[in-house]
Amino acid sequence: MKQNKQEEKAKQQKSKKDKFKLYKPKKKKSSEEDAAIQYLQAQYDKINPDAIKTFKDFPLSQKTLKGLKDNNYVTPTEIQRQAIGYALQGKDILGAAKTGSGKTLAFLIPILENLFCKKWTRLDGVGALVISPTRELAYQIYETLRKVGGLHDFSAGLIIGGQNLKFERKRMDQINILICTPGRLLQHMDENPLFDCSHLQILVLDEADRCLDMGFETTMNAIIENLPQERQTLLFSATQTKSVKDLARLSLSFPTYVAPHEQAETVTPESLQQSYIVCEIDEKIGILWSFIRNHLKQKVLVFMATCKQVKYTYDLFCKLRPGVSLLALYGTLHQEKRERIYNEFCRKSNVVLFATDLASRGLDFPHVNWVIQMDCPEDVETYIHRAGRTARGVFGKGEGLLMLLPHEEKIVEDLKKSKIPINKIAVDPSKVVAPQRKIEGLLSDNTELKQTAQRAFVSYVKSIFLMKNKEIFNVHLLDTDAYARSLGLIVPPRIRFLHKNLKGYNPPKKESDNEENEDVLDKLKTKAENDAGTDQSSDEEEKPIPQEKKNKKLTKELPKFDFHNDADSEEDEFLQVKKANVDVKPPIEEEEQNITKKKKKPLTKAAVAKKLLKKKIKVNTQVKFTEDGEAIEDEKKDVKSDLAKQFINEDVGGIDIEKAKEVLKEEDKYDKIRFREKVKAKHKEQKRKLKNKKKEEAEEQDDFGSQSESDGPDLSWLPDPDKIYGKKDSGSEKEDQSHTEDNSDLEEEKYHRPLKHKLVESKGIPQDSVAPRKKKKLKDISGSLSIQEAEALAMRLLQSQ
Ligand code: ADP
Ligand code: MG
């Protein structure tokens, strides 16, 4: 026992000694560190960007230098060479450099050094804040920071939407370098008492022009208000803002403008080869399909205008099985899925990713071979960023292909003016294989896919409608019928928002729960708020379709697009809006203002009662109507059976269901007789009319042209009274109703179709919307249908039965 006690004592003394030992070197280390910091800071003013060959030539901490070396960053890129020095000196910076030129490290290195020199600890809270417009980009910056700054003692945090808010909240006070998206940051600023950025040293906006544009305006203003004014601010983008208003918002008065490529011949990377094709809207899908089929061993990124288009193209192409992995990335996906898809596209090498502009900014997917812009970019900046997803880094190479509609070709002038070298090429029509039949077949079998197609159609037209540049994006120049057909939709969905807009827009009192409609109204409202707006669209209707649109043939002199540059392809296997400042027609604005005004007026019960009294309206009186909609004044007059008369006379409170049933049965008998008489009278009347008509227009056919005169009127569609009485509210009607309720897009198809659409409908596959009484007409056309269409028709008819 004694021995044990002695051993324990010895152990305790040793551990005390160890603590002491541990403590001592720390002090020593700290003083060493102080000296190192002083030495580094003394060098800052002497930095000469031209003399910098490697990162070691910068006065950087050992931890940062080792982090860079470990990740094979030896030679700084142009933007890094020029910006890091000024940033270390504490200057505010406006950094502009081409896509993929290494801007991330140009701001991450100064952040690490800034906090290192200030000996920032976990207890000091948030010292640096990096804001990115998208979650994926924030994640990418965070990962780069972890790699390069891993040897430092700071804690870094990624705060983006779609994550566990509670978890983030608890850890917030321990974060030193915060990488975030604007929305989520503001949420923490508003709701989280642990969030404190009053000691913030350095603020970075990556993709600064995007962060400061109208989509994020209010959020960013609120964030900036919460930040201390005494701080360093760094703004980076390939398309940098120079707007004085933007700079003033950030309290930047004299920032240093660092733009190493300003004098370069091109604004896009030199190793990026760029071409464009002009095609008709209905050729796009076939071209894309053929492209993918011929580039199976490549990494391809395809940009489209809207989430719904991405979803549909992805769903459709997956079903058509092109023989290569397909992925889709867009904003409405669940966060976990977004992360998985992002990582999968980074990892894989033979893969096609369909994406919205969500993926256009900043993302550094490794080794992308092709960027296809299937829909015209909103502006030159969007083009630059989308195309810049390839040919990245020091040795990156890549190609870009832009698909334009004939009237969109005007954007090429703007691209060329902005120093983008892009050439027109032609697609060899013989190489394009459009899986049109297959698509139509798939859609006729799959209602869900068809609905996705309808949504894609509406969302694309809407996106064009919302674009600001009306010279390029003119919804009236779109051949919407052709577009719908190319998506496999035989009947183009009705574009309700457009219809309303063209007619001066008369909103119904209560709009049905159409997500898309709300969506567009919201956007229109934002626009109305944001835009002083000139109305360019008012005379668009009258504009004739330009000749160039009709000119479908491809110019022969153009170099042919090489569909077969993928040698290993197995061909036989088988296809927040930044638009917040779009013009809005005055009638819409006025209407919306009226609605809000009306809504604001309070309507009390007393006021309603007064109104009723004034108008001498009797309240709570029961009025019954006949089937023809006429009010029944004396109910007793209308009943025939004795039982019913007796029942009405009794007039007792409540309802005796059994008795009521009996009365109804009795009344039914009389009703049937009445109905038969009515039908007979109707038949007679029709026969008489037909005879008269025959006399007058002996040679003319009737409107439908389907009945011979000798047949007499076909009244087979008239309901059989027995059946009607037998199953009054069951069967197909109910089914139809539920169908429409389920899907507002389908509803769009049913009404107000323009004449030429009607023609298509009568020839093609009948849609869900075809009412039962049109069945005869459908029978007549079945002979001209293809096998697939006939099958679909049979299915529909069976379903409706
Ligand atoms: P940007 O933000 O300008 O579009 P990134 O910062 O995303 O560019 O960098 C593009 C690519 O270049 C990344 O893969 C990155 O790892 C690489 N890179 C950055 N700096 C260097 C460097 N100094 N040396 C080698 N590669 C670099
Ligand atoms: Mg970047």
mmCIF file of N, CA and C in Angstrom, residues 102-175:
data_model
loop_
_atom_site.group_PDB
_atom_site.id
_atom_site.type_symbol
_atom_site.label_atom_id
_atom_site.label_comp_id
_atom_site.label_asym_id
_atom_site.label_seq_id
_atom_site.Cartn_x
_atom_site.Cartn_y
_atom_site.Cartn_z
ATOM 1 N N GLY A 102 -8.200 31.483 -60.021
ATOM 2 C CA GLY A 102 -7.674 31.331 -58.657
ATOM 3 C C GLY A 102 -8.059 32.448 -57.697
ATOM 4 N N LYS A 103 -9.231 32.992 -57.855
ATOM 5 C CA LYS A 103 -9.641 34.102 -56.976
ATOM 6 C C LYS A 103 -9.856 33.625 -55.530
ATOM 7 N N THR A 104 -10.257 32.370 -55.369
ATOM 8 C CA THR A 104 -10.556 31.869 -54.009
ATOM 9 C C THR A 104 -9.344 32.021 -53.090
ATOM 10 N N LEU A 105 -8.191 31.582 -53.566
ATOM 11 C CA LEU A 105 -7.006 31.697 -52.708
ATOM 12 C C LEU A 105 -6.593 33.159 -52.534
ATOM 13 N N ALA A 106 -6.950 33.983 -53.526
ATOM 14 C CA ALA A 106 -6.590 35.404 -53.434
ATOM 15 C C ALA A 106 -7.281 36.075 -52.256
ATOM 16 N N PHE A 107 -8.403 35.504 -51.793
ATOM 17 C CA PHE A 107 -8.991 36.089 -50.577
ATOM 18 C C PHE A 107 -8.824 35.198 -49.347
ATOM 19 N N LEU A 108 -8.665 33.890 -49.531
ATOM 20 C CA LEU A 108 -8.517 33.022 -48.353
ATOM 21 C C LEU A 108 -7.157 33.229 -47.675
ATOM 22 N N ILE A 109 -6.120 33.412 -48.468
ATOM 23 C CA ILE A 109 -4.792 33.601 -47.861
ATOM 24 C C ILE A 109 -4.772 34.880 -47.002
ATOM 25 N N PRO A 110 -5.239 36.015 -47.508
ATOM 26 C CA PRO A 110 -5.277 37.210 -46.640
ATOM 27 C C PRO A 110 -6.136 37.030 -45.384
ATOM 28 N N ILE A 111 -7.216 36.271 -45.485
ATOM 29 C CA ILE A 111 -8.044 36.043 -44.285
ATOM 30 C C ILE A 111 -7.217 35.332 -43.219
ATOM 31 N N LEU A 112 -6.549 34.239 -43.632
ATOM 32 C CA LEU A 112 -5.747 33.461 -42.673
ATOM 33 C C LEU A 112 -4.657 34.333 -42.056
ATOM 34 N N GLU A 113 -4.016 35.117 -42.894
ATOM 35 C CA GLU A 113 -2.904 35.937 -42.390
ATOM 36 C C GLU A 113 -3.404 37.050 -41.482
ATOM 37 N N ASN A 114 -4.516 37.636 -41.842
ATOM 38 C CA ASN A 114 -5.086 38.723 -41.038
ATOM 39 C C ASN A 114 -5.372 38.236 -39.617
ATOM 40 N N LEU A 115 -6.057 37.118 -39.516
ATOM 41 C CA LEU A 115 -6.425 36.613 -38.184
ATOM 42 C C LEU A 115 -5.200 36.064 -37.445
ATOM 43 N N PHE A 116 -4.276 35.490 -38.207
ATOM 44 C CA PHE A 116 -3.054 34.967 -37.587
ATOM 45 C C PHE A 116 -2.273 36.114 -36.941
ATOM 46 N N CYS A 117 -2.122 37.198 -37.674
ATOM 47 C CA CYS A 117 -1.347 38.321 -37.153
ATOM 48 C C CYS A 117 -2.042 38.980 -35.964
ATOM 49 N N LYS A 118 -3.368 38.868 -35.920
ATOM 50 C CA LYS A 118 -4.085 39.446 -34.777
ATOM 51 C C LYS A 118 -4.231 38.427 -33.656
ATOM 52 N N LYS A 119 -3.584 37.316 -33.803
ATOM 53 C CA LYS A 119 -3.603 36.215 -32.816
ATOM 54 C C LYS A 119 -5.049 35.885 -32.387
ATOM 55 N N TRP A 120 -5.857 35.742 -33.375
ATOM 56 C CA TRP A 120 -7.295 35.470 -33.152
ATOM 57 C C TRP A 120 -7.477 34.109 -32.495
ATOM 58 N N THR A 121 -8.323 34.046 -31.504
ATOM 59 C CA THR A 121 -8.614 32.748 -30.882
ATOM 60 C C THR A 121 -10.111 32.459 -30.991
ATOM 61 N N ARG A 122 -10.464 31.230 -30.611
ATOM 62 C CA ARG A 122 -11.880 30.849 -30.680
ATOM 63 C C ARG A 122 -12.770 31.792 -29.876
ATOM 64 N N LEU A 123 -12.209 32.313 -28.781
ATOM 65 C CA LEU A 123 -13.006 33.167 -27.894
ATOM 66 C C LEU A 123 -13.306 34.528 -28.511
ATOM 67 N N ASP A 124 -12.569 34.858 -29.582
ATOM 68 C CA ASP A 124 -12.752 36.185 -30.180
ATOM 69 C C ASP A 124 -13.957 36.279 -31.111
ATOM 70 N N GLY A 125 -14.575 35.159 -31.403
ATOM 71 C CA GLY A 125 -15.786 35.181 -32.248
ATOM 72 C C GLY A 125 -15.480 35.283 -33.733
ATOM 73 N N VAL A 126 -16.455 35.771 -34.460
ATOM 74 C CA VAL A 126 -16.311 35.819 -35.918
ATOM 75 C C VAL A 126 -15.335 36.938 -36.305
ATOM 76 N N GLY A 127 -14.240 36.531 -36.957
ATOM 77 C CA GLY A 127 -13.244 37.511 -37.405
ATOM 78 C C GLY A 127 -13.342 37.753 -38.903
ATOM 79 N N ALA A 128 -13.771 36.731 -39.642
ATOM 80 C CA ALA A 128 -13.873 36.881 -41.103
ATOM 81 C C ALA A 128 -15.172 36.290 -41.590
ATOM 82 N N LEU A 129 -15.736 36.940 -42.572
ATOM 83 C CA LEU A 129 -17.026 36.519 -43.118
ATOM 84 C C LEU A 129 -16.903 36.453 -44.635
ATOM 85 N N VAL A 130 -17.214 35.268 -45.201
ATOM 86 C CA VAL A 130 -17.194 35.133 -46.659
ATOM 87 C C VAL A 130 -18.617 34.855 -47.113
ATOM 88 N N ILE A 131 -19.143 35.699 -47.988
ATOM 89 C CA ILE A 131 -20.517 35.502 -48.470
ATOM 90 C C ILE A 131 -20.484 35.029 -49.917
ATOM 91 N N SER A 132 -21.248 33.958 -50.165
ATOM 92 C CA SER A 132 -21.316 33.394 -51.515
ATOM 93 C C SER A 132 -22.784 33.323 -51.956
ATOM 94 N N PRO A 133 -23.055 33.510 -53.241
ATOM 95 C CA PRO A 133 -24.472 33.501 -53.654
ATOM 96 C C PRO A 133 -25.132 32.129 -53.608
ATOM 97 N N THR A 134 -24.364 31.040 -53.671
ATOM 98 C CA THR A 134 -25.007 29.717 -53.636
ATOM 99 C C THR A 134 -24.385 28.818 -52.574
ATOM 100 N N ARG A 135 -25.173 27.817 -52.172
ATOM 101 C CA ARG A 135 -24.721 26.870 -51.140
ATOM 102 C C ARG A 135 -23.518 26.074 -51.628
ATOM 103 N N GLU A 136 -23.593 25.645 -52.882
ATOM 104 C CA GLU A 136 -22.514 24.803 -53.409
ATOM 105 C C GLU A 136 -21.187 25.561 -53.422
ATOM 106 N N LEU A 137 -21.270 26.831 -53.804
ATOM 107 C CA LEU A 137 -20.037 27.619 -53.852
ATOM 108 C C LEU A 137 -19.505 27.841 -52.439
ATOM 109 N N ALA A 138 -20.416 28.103 -51.492
ATOM 110 C CA ALA A 138 -19.994 28.289 -50.101
ATOM 111 C C ALA A 138 -19.280 27.023 -49.610
ATOM 112 N N TYR A 139 -19.851 25.890 -49.929
ATOM 113 C CA TYR A 139 -19.273 24.600 -49.522
ATOM 114 C C TYR A 139 -17.878 24.423 -50.125
ATOM 115 N N GLN A 140 -17.748 24.807 -51.390
ATOM 116 C CA GLN A 140 -16.462 24.663 -52.079
ATOM 117 C C GLN A 140 -15.389 25.566 -51.446
ATOM 118 N N ILE A 141 -15.783 26.790 -51.109
ATOM 119 C CA ILE A 141 -14.832 27.719 -50.476
ATOM 120 C C ILE A 141 -14.406 27.156 -49.115
ATOM 121 N N TYR A 142 -15.402 26.628 -48.398
ATOM 122 C CA TYR A 142 -15.144 26.054 -47.076
ATOM 123 C C TYR A 142 -14.140 24.898 -47.170
ATOM 124 N N GLU A 143 -14.329 24.061 -48.172
ATOM 125 C CA GLU A 143 -13.427 22.914 -48.356
ATOM 126 C C GLU A 143 -12.011 23.392 -48.680
ATOM 127 N N THR A 144 -11.901 24.415 -49.533
ATOM 128 C CA THR A 144 -10.566 24.949 -49.867
ATOM 129 C C THR A 144 -9.915 25.537 -48.618
ATOM 130 N N LEU A 145 -10.724 26.229 -47.810
ATOM 131 C CA LEU A 145 -10.199 26.820 -46.577
ATOM 132 C C LEU A 145 -9.691 25.729 -45.639
ATOM 133 N N ARG A 146 -10.456 24.633 -45.544
ATOM 134 C CA ARG A 146 -10.035 23.528 -44.662
ATOM 135 C C ARG A 146 -8.722 22.927 -45.114
ATOM 136 N N LYS A 147 -8.559 22.845 -46.429
ATOM 137 C CA LYS A 147 -7.323 22.252 -46.951
ATOM 138 C C LYS A 147 -6.130 23.170 -46.705
ATOM 139 N N VAL A 148 -6.282 24.425 -47.074
ATOM 140 C CA VAL A 148 -5.137 25.343 -47.025
ATOM 141 C C VAL A 148 -4.892 25.879 -45.613
ATOM 142 N N GLY A 149 -5.978 26.055 -44.845
ATOM 143 C CA GLY A 149 -5.807 26.662 -43.514
ATOM 144 C C GLY A 149 -5.855 25.653 -42.386
ATOM 145 N N GLY A 150 -5.762 24.381 -42.738
ATOM 146 C CA GLY A 150 -5.920 23.322 -41.738
ATOM 147 C C GLY A 150 -4.910 23.380 -40.599
ATOM 148 N N LEU A 151 -3.754 23.982 -40.802
ATOM 149 C CA LEU A 151 -2.728 24.002 -39.758
ATOM 150 C C LEU A 151 -2.909 25.159 -38.780
ATOM 151 N N HIS A 152 -3.760 26.084 -39.146
ATOM 152 C CA HIS A 152 -4.047 27.200 -38.228
ATOM 153 C C HIS A 152 -4.997 26.726 -37.134
ATOM 154 N N ASP A 153 -5.085 27.533 -36.070
ATOM 155 C CA ASP A 153 -5.936 27.106 -34.959
ATOM 156 C C ASP A 153 -7.348 27.663 -35.016
ATOM 157 N N PHE A 154 -7.662 28.388 -36.077
ATOM 158 C CA PHE A 154 -9.008 28.982 -36.118
ATOM 159 C C PHE A 154 -10.052 27.918 -36.397
ATOM 160 N N SER A 155 -11.274 28.264 -36.030
ATOM 161 C CA SER A 155 -12.369 27.359 -36.391
ATOM 162 C C SER A 155 -13.123 27.989 -37.565
ATOM 163 N N ALA A 156 -13.509 27.111 -38.471
ATOM 164 C CA ALA A 156 -14.250 27.606 -39.633
ATOM 165 C C ALA A 156 -15.645 27.008 -39.614
ATOM 166 N N GLY A 157 -16.600 27.752 -40.094
ATOM 167 C CA GLY A 157 -17.986 27.253 -40.097
ATOM 168 C C GLY A 157 -18.672 27.526 -41.427
ATOM 169 N N LEU A 158 -19.487 26.542 -41.836
ATOM 170 C CA LEU A 158 -20.242 26.686 -43.081
ATOM 171 C C LEU A 158 -21.705 26.874 -42.700
ATOM 172 N N ILE A 159 -22.264 27.992 -43.039
ATOM 173 C CA ILE A 159 -23.645 28.290 -42.645
ATOM 174 C C ILE A 159 -24.458 28.517 -43.918
ATOM 175 N N ILE A 160 -25.162 27.471 -44.322
ATOM 176 C CA ILE A 160 -25.959 27.577 -45.554
ATOM 177 C C ILE A 160 -27.364 27.042 -45.305
ATOM 178 N N GLY A 161 -28.299 27.430 -46.120
ATOM 179 C CA GLY A 161 -29.674 26.959 -45.954
ATOM 180 C C GLY A 161 -29.780 25.453 -46.126
ATOM 181 N N GLY A 162 -30.887 24.899 -45.660
ATOM 182 C CA GLY A 162 -31.141 23.463 -45.850
ATOM 183 C C GLY A 162 -30.444 22.591 -44.832
ATOM 184 N N GLN A 163 -29.710 23.198 -43.896
ATOM 185 C CA GLN A 163 -29.008 22.419 -42.868
ATOM 186 C C GLN A 163 -29.761 22.529 -41.542
ATOM 187 N N ASN A 164 -29.252 21.816 -40.546
ATOM 188 C CA ASN A 164 -29.883 21.837 -39.233
ATOM 189 C C ASN A 164 -29.599 23.169 -38.523
ATOM 190 N N LEU A 165 -30.634 23.953 -38.428
ATOM 191 C CA LEU A 165 -30.477 25.309 -37.882
ATOM 192 C C LEU A 165 -30.060 25.287 -36.409
ATOM 193 N N LYS A 166 -30.662 24.349 -35.643
ATOM 194 C CA LYS A 166 -30.356 24.279 -34.206
ATOM 195 C C LYS A 166 -28.885 23.979 -33.985
ATOM 196 N N PHE A 167 -28.396 23.018 -34.781
ATOM 197 C CA PHE A 167 -27.002 22.591 -34.667
ATOM 198 C C PHE A 167 -26.076 23.774 -34.956
ATOM 199 N N GLU A 168 -26.410 24.493 -36.029
ATOM 200 C CA GLU A 168 -25.603 25.664 -36.403
ATOM 201 C C GLU A 168 -25.625 26.701 -35.277
ATOM 202 N N ARG A 169 -26.828 26.897 -34.726
ATOM 203 C CA ARG A 169 -27.024 27.934 -33.712
ATOM 204 C C ARG A 169 -26.088 27.753 -32.517
ATOM 205 N N LYS A 170 -26.003 26.490 -32.044
ATOM 206 C CA LYS A 170 -25.206 26.207 -30.853
ATOM 207 C C LYS A 170 -23.720 26.480 -31.082
ATOM 208 N N ARG A 171 -23.266 26.252 -32.314
ATOM 209 C CA ARG A 171 -21.828 26.347 -32.563
ATOM 210 C C ARG A 171 -21.410 27.743 -33.032
ATOM 211 N N MET A 172 -22.408 28.572 -33.221
ATOM 212 C CA MET A 172 -22.159 29.863 -33.854
ATOM 213 C C MET A 172 -21.113 30.702 -33.129
ATOM 214 N N ASP A 173 -21.140 30.672 -31.780
ATOM 215 C CA ASP A 173 -20.241 31.545 -31.018
ATOM 216 C C ASP A 173 -18.790 31.081 -31.081
ATOM 217 N N GLN A 174 -18.575 29.872 -31.610
ATOM 218 C CA GLN A 174 -17.192 29.366 -31.639
ATOM 219 C C GLN A 174 -16.530 29.540 -33.006
ATOM 220 N N ILE A 175 -17.254 30.101 -33.932
ATOM 221 C CA ILE A 175 -16.712 30.174 -35.294
ATOM 222 C C ILE A 175 -15.898 31.454 -35.499
#
